[in-house]
Amino acid sequence: MKTAFNIHTLVRDNIKSLQPYSSARDEYKDASSDNMIFLDANENPFENGVNRYPDPQQNKVKDLLSTTKKIAKENILLGNGSDEVLDLIFRVFCEPNKDNIITLPPTYGMYGVLANINAIENRKVLLKDEFQPDSDQILSTTDKNTKLIFLCSPNNPTGNSFKPEIIEVLLTKFKGLIILDEAYIDFSKKESWLSKLNQFPNLIITQTLSKAYGLAGIRLGICYASKEIIKFLNNIKPPYNVNHLTQQRALKRLKSFDEVTNEIEQLISERKRLKQELECCVSYIEKVYPSDGNFLLIKVDDANKRYQQLIEYGVVIRNRTNQPLCENCLRISVGICEENQKLIRALKAIQ
Ligand SMILES: *Cc1c(COP(=O)(O)O)cnc(C)c1O
């Protein structure tokens, strides 16, 4: 067993001593009460559906997530996309111009951008064979100022999931926090780490409604972590960071369980069909990497050329050739059946 984990040793001093902003809705909470009149927030009282400030704690959305994911509400924080959640994590734990983080390229670009914005050194440790993390090299790259290690599983843009044994080694041996980005977990048959949250006090899991839930436009990111971590994040978040329309749409969608499941199943089956078609029938595709996400990474003869040719056929994909270990790689999101047909036709036409 490792020594008792103490989150307070990781939190920035100014955040520990912070007096959080207290909004009108924090100070008198029962906004649903019918016989009260609310003259406390300088809102326009003429009713139009959104004239009132939104619930700063998004209680209805959290209640529903709490029931469906079987996790206490105190372990959940919601943000304006996962991007906001990730930024809050930086600002609670990383001291500008002093601390550092570790990312594992090729991976999601926002980790590095947020590190730059927050003046935090980004130590890059490339993924190894089959795009798996090298735990020894990662651990030897850490020092006393390493606060966060970012693991994206399933990983964007490679599509693979990281081996649970490797994640567990890092969780056990690293003294800082592991951020596990599960943006694509709903497309994977592999289990989320959510059920293990209570076992690992240094684990932060992020998920999003932007991908499988089909709500990229409303911006809702989810963070699951220990109550202590969630409390610090809550203290620094903008009071009304998730707007009312977003909360409404999220609730509606989270209740449409069958609809979401059905779309995910279709996308997984389209992913399989697309992979087979690309492997068998397009000569310049050298490799189609295995994917647990709603996209495929492929290696071609000349990524820049193929990318341009596809644009001429009206198909926009993502050119990843400049990412480390991704020379001549393209990332293709799985579309609906007709879109994938059009993509396949275009890929064949440019042979
Ligand atoms: C798309 C994506 C997200 C989602 O970010 P939002 O801000 O919630 O839309 C997060 N992480 C990864 C790795 C992604 O690819």
Tab-separated table of C-alpha atoms and ligand atoms in Angstrom:
chain	number	residue	atom	x	y	z
A	1	MET	CA	0.000	0.000	0.000
A	2	LYS	CA	1.190	3.476	-0.690
A	3	THR	CA	1.187	6.183	1.945
A	4	ALA	CA	-2.116	7.925	2.536
A	5	PHE	CA	-2.969	10.257	-0.283
A	6	ASN	CA	-3.514	13.845	0.760
A	7	ILE	CA	-5.096	16.087	-1.827
A	8	HIS	CA	-4.156	19.225	0.112
A	9	THR	CA	-0.492	18.757	-0.728
A	10	LEU	CA	-1.379	19.080	-4.433
A	11	VAL	CA	-3.700	22.101	-4.358
A	12	ARG	CA	-2.227	25.562	-5.048
A	13	ASP	CA	-1.985	27.689	-1.888
A	14	ASN	CA	-4.106	30.541	-3.275
A	15	ILE	CA	-6.878	28.077	-4.107
A	16	LYS	CA	-6.783	26.500	-0.647
A	17	SER	CA	-7.301	29.906	0.952
A	18	LEU	CA	-9.829	31.124	-1.631
A	19	GLN	CA	-13.140	32.593	-0.527
A	20	PRO	CA	-15.426	31.451	-3.384
A	21	TYR	CA	-17.976	33.791	-4.966
A	22	SER	CA	-21.386	33.313	-3.432
A	23	SER	CA	-24.217	33.906	-5.897
A	24	ALA	CA	-27.772	34.908	-5.041
A	25	ARG	CA	-28.837	31.373	-5.855
A	26	ASP	CA	-26.171	29.935	-3.524
A	27	GLU	CA	-27.445	32.015	-0.637
A	28	TYR	CA	-31.115	31.180	-1.050
A	29	LYS	CA	-31.351	27.837	-2.773
A	30	ASP	CA	-34.960	26.737	-2.969
A	31	ALA	CA	-35.723	28.501	-6.234
A	32	SER	CA	-38.497	26.029	-7.036
A	33	SER	CA	-40.631	27.148	-4.144
A	34	ASP	CA	-43.926	28.499	-5.531
A	35	ASN	CA	-44.924	30.907	-2.798
A	36	MET	CA	-41.667	32.872	-2.720
A	37	ILE	CA	-40.937	35.886	-4.844
A	38	PHE	CA	-37.365	36.317	-6.012
A	39	LEU	CA	-36.015	39.843	-5.822
A	40	ASP	CA	-32.448	38.840	-5.004
A	41	ALA	CA	-30.574	38.550	-8.303
A	42	ASN	CA	-31.470	41.663	-10.300
A	43	GLU	CA	-33.108	39.510	-12.939
A	44	ASN	CA	-35.804	40.776	-15.287
A	45	PRO	CA	-38.982	39.426	-13.651
A	46	PHE	CA	-40.994	39.107	-16.890
A	47	GLU	CA	-41.217	35.389	-17.510
A	48	ASN	CA	-39.831	34.077	-20.819
A	49	GLY	CA	-38.395	30.713	-19.827
A	50	VAL	CA	-34.828	31.884	-19.374
A	51	ASN	CA	-35.130	35.197	-17.532
A	52	ARG	CA	-33.797	33.592	-14.337
A	53	TYR	CA	-30.199	32.562	-13.685
A	54	PRO	CA	-29.607	28.826	-14.149
A	55	ASP	CA	-29.090	26.400	-11.247
A	56	PRO	CA	-25.382	26.897	-10.411
A	57	GLN	CA	-25.114	23.292	-9.208
A	58	GLN	CA	-27.119	21.739	-12.084
A	59	ASN	CA	-28.959	19.551	-9.572
A	60	LYS	CA	-31.392	17.875	-11.964
A	61	VAL	CA	-28.688	16.826	-14.408
A	62	LYS	CA	-26.459	15.609	-11.586
A	63	ASP	CA	-29.315	13.670	-9.956
A	64	LEU	CA	-29.954	11.827	-13.191
A	65	LEU	CA	-26.249	11.144	-13.816
A	66	SER	CA	-25.898	10.012	-10.236
A	67	THR	CA	-28.678	7.421	-10.646
A	68	THR	CA	-27.669	6.148	-14.073
A	69	LYS	CA	-23.936	6.021	-13.367
A	70	LYS	CA	-24.381	4.835	-9.759
A	71	ILE	CA	-22.150	7.493	-8.312
A	72	ALA	CA	-22.779	10.049	-5.584
A	73	LYS	CA	-23.683	13.547	-6.666
A	74	GLU	CA	-20.779	14.906	-4.595
A	75	ASN	CA	-18.423	13.079	-6.970
A	76	ILE	CA	-19.698	14.990	-10.025
A	77	LEU	CA	-18.798	18.385	-11.486
A	78	LEU	CA	-20.234	19.731	-14.739
A	79	GLY	CA	-18.589	22.212	-17.061
A	80	ASN	CA	-19.002	24.131	-20.296
A	81	GLY	CA	-17.570	21.183	-22.257
A	82	SER	CA	-14.750	18.957	-20.975
A	83	ASP	CA	-12.450	21.725	-22.096
A	84	GLU	CA	-13.678	23.903	-19.208
A	85	VAL	CA	-13.384	20.987	-16.785
A	86	LEU	CA	-9.770	20.418	-17.848
A	87	ASP	CA	-8.968	24.113	-17.479
A	88	LEU	CA	-10.427	24.118	-13.939
A	89	ILE	CA	-8.194	21.157	-13.071
A	90	PHE	CA	-5.123	23.086	-14.249
A	91	ARG	CA	-6.109	26.117	-12.227
A	92	VAL	CA	-6.701	24.210	-8.986
A	93	PHE	CA	-3.526	22.117	-9.067
A	94	CYS	CA	-0.852	23.664	-11.304
A	95	GLU	CA	1.219	26.629	-10.167
A	96	PRO	CA	2.148	28.736	-13.235
A	97	ASN	CA	5.845	28.774	-14.180
A	98	LYS	CA	6.586	26.109	-11.583
A	99	ASP	CA	4.604	22.892	-11.991
A	100	ASN	CA	4.557	20.485	-14.905
A	101	ILE	CA	2.249	17.900	-16.460
A	102	ILE	CA	2.822	14.817	-18.593
A	103	THR	CA	1.015	14.132	-21.851
A	104	LEU	CA	1.410	11.147	-24.156
A	105	PRO	CA	1.477	12.156	-27.822
A	106	PRO	CA	-0.095	11.485	-30.190
A	107	THR	CA	-3.132	12.567	-28.196
A	108	TYR	CA	-5.808	15.240	-27.784
A	109	GLY	CA	-4.259	18.651	-28.465
A	110	MET	CA	-6.170	20.572	-25.787
A	111	TYR	CA	-4.027	19.241	-22.907
A	112	GLY	CA	-0.954	20.935	-24.349
A	113	VAL	CA	-2.837	24.124	-25.247
A	114	LEU	CA	-4.250	24.403	-21.713
A	115	ALA	CA	-0.759	23.814	-20.298
A	116	ASN	CA	0.533	26.707	-22.416
A	117	ILE	CA	-2.329	28.995	-21.424
A	118	ASN	CA	-1.693	28.264	-17.759
A	119	ALA	CA	2.107	28.593	-18.105
A	120	ILE	CA	2.699	24.963	-17.167
A	121	GLU	CA	5.513	22.874	-18.642
A	122	ASN	CA	4.193	19.997	-20.787
A	123	ARG	CA	6.533	16.989	-20.600
A	124	LYS	CA	5.803	14.734	-23.541
A	125	VAL	CA	6.370	10.993	-23.363
A	126	LEU	CA	5.504	9.336	-26.673
A	127	LEU	CA	3.221	6.322	-26.722
A	128	LYS	CA	5.030	3.062	-27.437
A	129	ASP	CA	4.146	-0.170	-29.201
A	130	GLU	CA	0.562	-0.305	-30.402
A	131	PHE	CA	0.119	3.210	-29.009
A	132	GLN	CA	0.294	2.029	-25.371
A	133	PRO	CA	1.783	4.214	-22.612
A	134	ASP	CA	5.258	3.367	-21.328
A	135	SER	CA	4.704	3.486	-17.566
A	136	ASP	CA	8.403	3.240	-16.630
A	137	GLN	CA	9.366	6.113	-18.865
A	138	ILE	CA	6.400	8.187	-17.684
A	139	LEU	CA	7.244	7.652	-14.016
A	140	SER	CA	10.906	8.468	-14.553
A	141	THR	CA	9.886	11.709	-16.286
A	142	THR	CA	7.972	12.911	-13.212
A	143	ASP	CA	9.518	15.039	-10.480
A	144	LYS	CA	8.177	16.716	-7.346
A	145	ASN	CA	6.458	19.381	-9.447
A	146	THR	CA	4.599	16.964	-11.713
A	147	LYS	CA	0.947	17.440	-10.807
A	148	LEU	CA	-1.020	15.768	-13.595
A	149	ILE	CA	-0.661	12.902	-16.058
A	150	PHE	CA	-3.166	12.949	-18.921
A	151	LEU	CA	-4.389	9.588	-20.196
A	152	CYS	CA	-6.909	9.558	-23.026
A	153	SER	CA	-8.563	6.170	-23.382
A	154	PRO	CA	-9.883	5.427	-25.963
A	155	ASN	CA	-7.197	7.738	-27.303
A	156	ASN	CA	-7.745	10.466	-29.878
A	157	PRO	CA	-6.450	10.254	-32.644
A	158	THR	CA	-5.173	6.672	-32.423
A	159	GLY	CA	-8.500	5.093	-31.399
A	160	ASN	CA	-7.093	2.419	-29.082
A	161	SER	CA	-7.791	1.939	-25.377
A	162	PHE	CA	-4.937	1.800	-22.912
A	163	LYS	CA	-4.317	-1.482	-21.114
A	164	PRO	CA	-5.921	-1.460	-17.630
A	165	GLU	CA	-2.717	-2.880	-16.089
A	166	ILE	CA	-0.745	0.134	-17.306
A	167	ILE	CA	-3.336	2.610	-16.035
A	168	GLU	CA	-3.344	0.855	-12.676
A	169	VAL	CA	0.459	0.999	-12.344
A	170	LEU	CA	0.351	4.738	-12.954
A	171	LEU	CA	-2.521	5.257	-10.505
A	172	THR	CA	-0.669	3.308	-7.845
A	173	LYS	CA	2.838	4.691	-8.287
A	174	PHE	CA	2.306	8.318	-9.281
A	175	LYS	CA	1.872	10.720	-6.354
A	176	GLY	CA	-0.008	13.339	-8.352
A	177	LEU	CA	-3.319	13.100	-10.201
A	178	ILE	CA	-4.210	10.924	-13.173
A	179	ILE	CA	-6.686	12.581	-15.539
A	180	LEU	CA	-8.418	9.831	-17.495
A	181	ASP	CA	-10.244	11.317	-20.479
A	182	GLU	CA	-13.082	8.967	-21.418
A	183	ALA	CA	-14.643	11.147	-24.133
A	184	TYR	CA	-15.091	8.061	-26.343
A	185	ILE	CA	-15.888	5.453	-23.696
A	186	ASP	CA	-19.469	4.937	-24.901
A	187	PHE	CA	-18.200	3.571	-28.218
A	188	SER	CA	-15.993	1.019	-26.482
A	189	LYS	CA	-16.860	-2.438	-25.206
A	190	LYS	CA	-14.227	-1.957	-22.538
A	191	GLU	CA	-15.297	-0.902	-19.093
A	192	SER	CA	-15.180	2.670	-17.834
A	193	TRP	CA	-12.999	3.313	-14.773
A	194	LEU	CA	-15.934	5.011	-13.072
A	195	SER	CA	-16.698	1.959	-10.949
A	196	LYS	CA	-13.136	2.134	-9.564
A	197	LEU	CA	-13.229	5.798	-8.610
A	198	ASN	CA	-13.499	5.019	-4.892
A	199	GLN	CA	-10.410	2.813	-5.029
A	200	PHE	CA	-8.151	5.563	-6.372
A	201	PRO	CA	-8.228	8.963	-4.618
A	202	ASN	CA	-5.891	10.384	-7.278
A	203	LEU	CA	-8.143	9.497	-10.229
A	204	ILE	CA	-10.115	12.138	-12.145
A	205	ILE	CA	-12.339	10.876	-14.965
A	206	THR	CA	-13.734	13.201	-17.621
A	207	GLN	CA	-16.570	12.394	-19.984
A	208	THR	CA	-18.661	14.524	-22.328
A	209	LEU	CA	-22.041	14.744	-24.038
A	210	SER	CA	-20.270	15.955	-27.205
A	211	LYS	CA	-19.623	12.599	-28.835
A	212	ALA	CA	-21.850	9.555	-28.216
A	213	TYR	CA	-24.668	11.684	-26.790
A	214	GLY	CA	-24.741	13.855	-29.903
A	215	LEU	CA	-24.770	17.192	-28.066
A	216	ALA	CA	-21.513	18.871	-29.100
A	217	GLY	CA	-23.492	22.085	-29.658
A	218	ILE	CA	-24.708	22.501	-26.082
A	219	ARG	CA	-21.250	22.158	-24.431
A	220	LEU	CA	-21.561	19.831	-21.457
A	221	GLY	CA	-18.526	18.151	-19.955
A	222	ILE	CA	-18.565	15.882	-16.922
A	223	CYS	CA	-15.919	15.332	-14.282
A	224	TYR	CA	-15.985	12.475	-11.766
A	225	ALA	CA	-13.566	12.512	-8.836
A	226	SER	CA	-13.332	12.292	-5.056
A	227	LYS	CA	-15.572	14.637	-3.054
A	228	GLU	CA	-12.502	16.600	-1.965
A	229	ILE	CA	-11.326	17.197	-5.534
A	230	ILE	CA	-14.827	18.104	-6.723
A	231	LYS	CA	-15.110	20.613	-3.892
A	232	PHE	CA	-11.976	22.475	-4.960
A	233	LEU	CA	-13.091	22.525	-8.602
A	234	ASN	CA	-16.512	23.790	-7.536
A	235	ASN	CA	-14.930	26.608	-5.549
A	236	ILE	CA	-13.249	28.100	-8.611
A	237	LYS	CA	-15.789	27.457	-11.356
A	238	PRO	CA	-17.730	30.427	-12.735
A	239	PRO	CA	-21.020	30.403	-10.758
A	240	TYR	CA	-23.291	29.867	-13.765
A	241	ASN	CA	-20.932	27.937	-16.015
A	242	VAL	CA	-23.614	25.620	-17.459
A	243	ASN	CA	-26.521	27.579	-18.897
A	244	HIS	CA	-30.197	26.735	-18.500
A	245	LEU	CA	-30.815	25.640	-22.111
A	246	THR	CA	-27.857	23.264	-21.881
A	247	GLN	CA	-29.162	21.759	-18.641
A	248	GLN	CA	-32.606	21.261	-20.208
A	249	ARG	CA	-31.308	19.599	-23.372
A	250	ALA	CA	-28.886	17.419	-21.426
A	251	LEU	CA	-31.699	16.175	-19.167
A	252	LYS	CA	-33.922	15.371	-22.117
A	253	ARG	CA	-31.180	13.466	-23.889
A	254	LEU	CA	-30.004	11.564	-20.813
A	255	LYS	CA	-33.587	10.354	-20.388
A	256	SER	CA	-33.714	9.138	-24.029
A	257	PHE	CA	-31.599	6.139	-23.177
A	258	ASP	CA	-32.887	3.881	-25.993
A	259	GLU	CA	-32.351	6.534	-28.648
A	260	VAL	CA	-28.744	7.122	-27.566
A	261	THR	CA	-27.995	3.394	-27.298
A	262	ASN	CA	-29.437	2.803	-30.722
A	263	GLU	CA	-27.290	5.505	-32.333
A	264	ILE	CA	-24.167	4.186	-30.615
A	265	GLU	CA	-24.879	0.643	-31.854
A	266	GLN	CA	-25.334	1.926	-35.393
A	267	LEU	CA	-22.077	3.863	-35.258
A	268	ILE	CA	-20.171	0.856	-33.913
A	269	SER	CA	-21.545	-1.315	-36.679
A	270	GLU	CA	-20.736	1.349	-39.298
A	271	ARG	CA	-17.203	1.575	-37.863
A	272	LYS	CA	-16.770	-2.151	-38.396
A	273	ARG	CA	-18.148	-2.041	-41.926
A	274	LEU	CA	-16.019	0.982	-42.832
A	275	LYS	CA	-12.874	-0.665	-41.455
A	276	GLN	CA	-13.438	-3.823	-43.517
A	277	GLU	CA	-14.125	-1.839	-46.653
A	278	LEU	CA	-11.023	0.339	-46.223
A	279	GLU	CA	-8.815	-2.678	-45.514
A	280	CYS	CA	-9.975	-4.742	-48.437
A	281	CYS	CA	-10.627	-2.338	-51.213
A	282	VAL	CA	-8.469	0.783	-51.228
A	283	SER	CA	-4.958	0.037	-52.471
A	284	TYR	CA	-3.120	3.056	-51.003
A	285	ILE	CA	-4.417	2.474	-47.469
A	286	GLU	CA	-1.546	0.721	-45.724
A	287	LYS	CA	-3.164	0.270	-42.336
A	288	VAL	CA	-6.456	0.785	-40.542
A	289	TYR	CA	-5.759	0.960	-36.819
A	290	PRO	CA	-8.112	-0.767	-34.360
A	291	SER	CA	-10.598	1.703	-32.877
A	292	ASP	CA	-12.769	1.876	-29.774
A	293	GLY	CA	-13.959	5.367	-30.752
A	294	ASN	CA	-16.319	6.775	-33.382
A	295	PHE	CA	-13.430	7.335	-35.787
A	296	LEU	CA	-10.715	5.418	-37.612
A	297	LEU	CA	-7.054	6.296	-37.955
A	298	ILE	CA	-5.609	5.120	-41.263
A	299	LYS	CA	-2.107	5.164	-42.725
A	300	VAL	CA	-1.875	5.982	-46.419
A	301	ASP	CA	0.858	6.445	-49.029
A	302	ASP	CA	0.674	10.273	-48.983
A	303	ALA	CA	-1.629	11.876	-46.419
A	304	ASN	CA	-1.392	15.456	-47.734
A	305	LYS	CA	-2.252	14.353	-51.261
A	306	ARG	CA	-5.153	12.101	-50.219
A	307	TYR	CA	-6.527	14.751	-47.880
A	308	GLN	CA	-6.650	17.310	-50.725
A	309	GLN	CA	-8.131	14.832	-53.181
A	310	LEU	CA	-10.936	13.982	-50.759
A	311	ILE	CA	-11.746	17.660	-50.300
A	312	GLU	CA	-12.191	17.909	-54.069
A	313	TYR	CA	-14.740	15.099	-53.714
A	314	GLY	CA	-16.535	17.039	-50.980
A	315	VAL	CA	-15.319	14.947	-48.052
A	316	VAL	CA	-13.491	16.617	-45.166
A	317	ILE	CA	-11.455	14.413	-42.850
A	318	ARG	CA	-8.634	15.221	-40.418
A	319	ASN	CA	-5.039	15.161	-41.562
A	320	ARG	CA	-2.866	13.982	-38.652
A	321	THR	CA	0.381	13.515	-40.570
A	322	ASN	CA	2.213	16.133	-38.499
A	323	GLN	CA	1.475	14.409	-35.193
A	324	PRO	CA	4.279	12.309	-33.727
A	325	LEU	CA	4.082	8.621	-34.764
A	326	CYS	CA	1.306	9.549	-37.205
A	327	GLU	CA	3.243	10.098	-40.400
A	328	ASN	CA	0.850	9.826	-43.358
A	329	CYS	CA	-2.087	9.231	-41.055
A	330	LEU	CA	-5.621	10.482	-41.555
A	331	ARG	CA	-8.427	10.431	-39.011
A	332	ILE	CA	-11.916	9.742	-40.273
A	333	SER	CA	-15.054	10.199	-38.152
A	334	VAL	CA	-17.682	7.509	-38.662
A	335	GLY	CA	-20.724	9.095	-40.300
A	336	ILE	CA	-24.206	7.853	-41.020
A	337	CYS	CA	-24.483	5.047	-43.581
A	338	GLU	CA	-24.884	7.306	-46.644
A	339	GLU	CA	-21.961	9.494	-45.629
A	340	ASN	CA	-19.713	6.477	-45.226
A	341	GLN	CA	-20.825	5.225	-48.635
A	342	LYS	CA	-19.917	8.562	-50.157
A	343	LEU	CA	-16.535	8.468	-48.394
A	344	ILE	CA	-15.820	4.959	-49.691
A	345	ARG	CA	-16.787	5.950	-53.225
A	346	ALA	CA	-14.486	8.973	-53.052
A	347	LEU	CA	-11.593	6.919	-51.626
A	348	LYS	CA	-11.941	4.405	-54.448
A	349	ALA	CA	-12.289	7.061	-57.130
A	350	ILE	CA	-8.925	8.628	-56.274
A	351	GLN	CA	-6.910	5.368	-56.385
B	1	LIG	C1	-13.909	15.585	-28.404
B	1	LIG	C2	-13.063	15.352	-27.213
B	1	LIG	C3	-13.423	15.901	-25.983
B	1	LIG	C4	-14.686	16.691	-25.851
B	1	LIG	O1	-14.512	17.956	-25.434
B	1	LIG	P1	-15.808	18.843	-25.130
B	1	LIG	O2	-15.192	20.108	-24.689
B	1	LIG	O3	-16.577	18.141	-24.043
B	1	LIG	O4	-16.601	18.937	-26.393
B	1	LIG	C5	-12.639	15.637	-24.887
B	1	LIG	N1	-11.544	14.867	-24.986
B	1	LIG	C6	-11.193	14.310	-26.151
B	1	LIG	C7	-10.011	13.416	-26.206
B	1	LIG	C8	-11.920	14.547	-27.296
B	1	LIG	O5	-11.543	14.008	-28.459
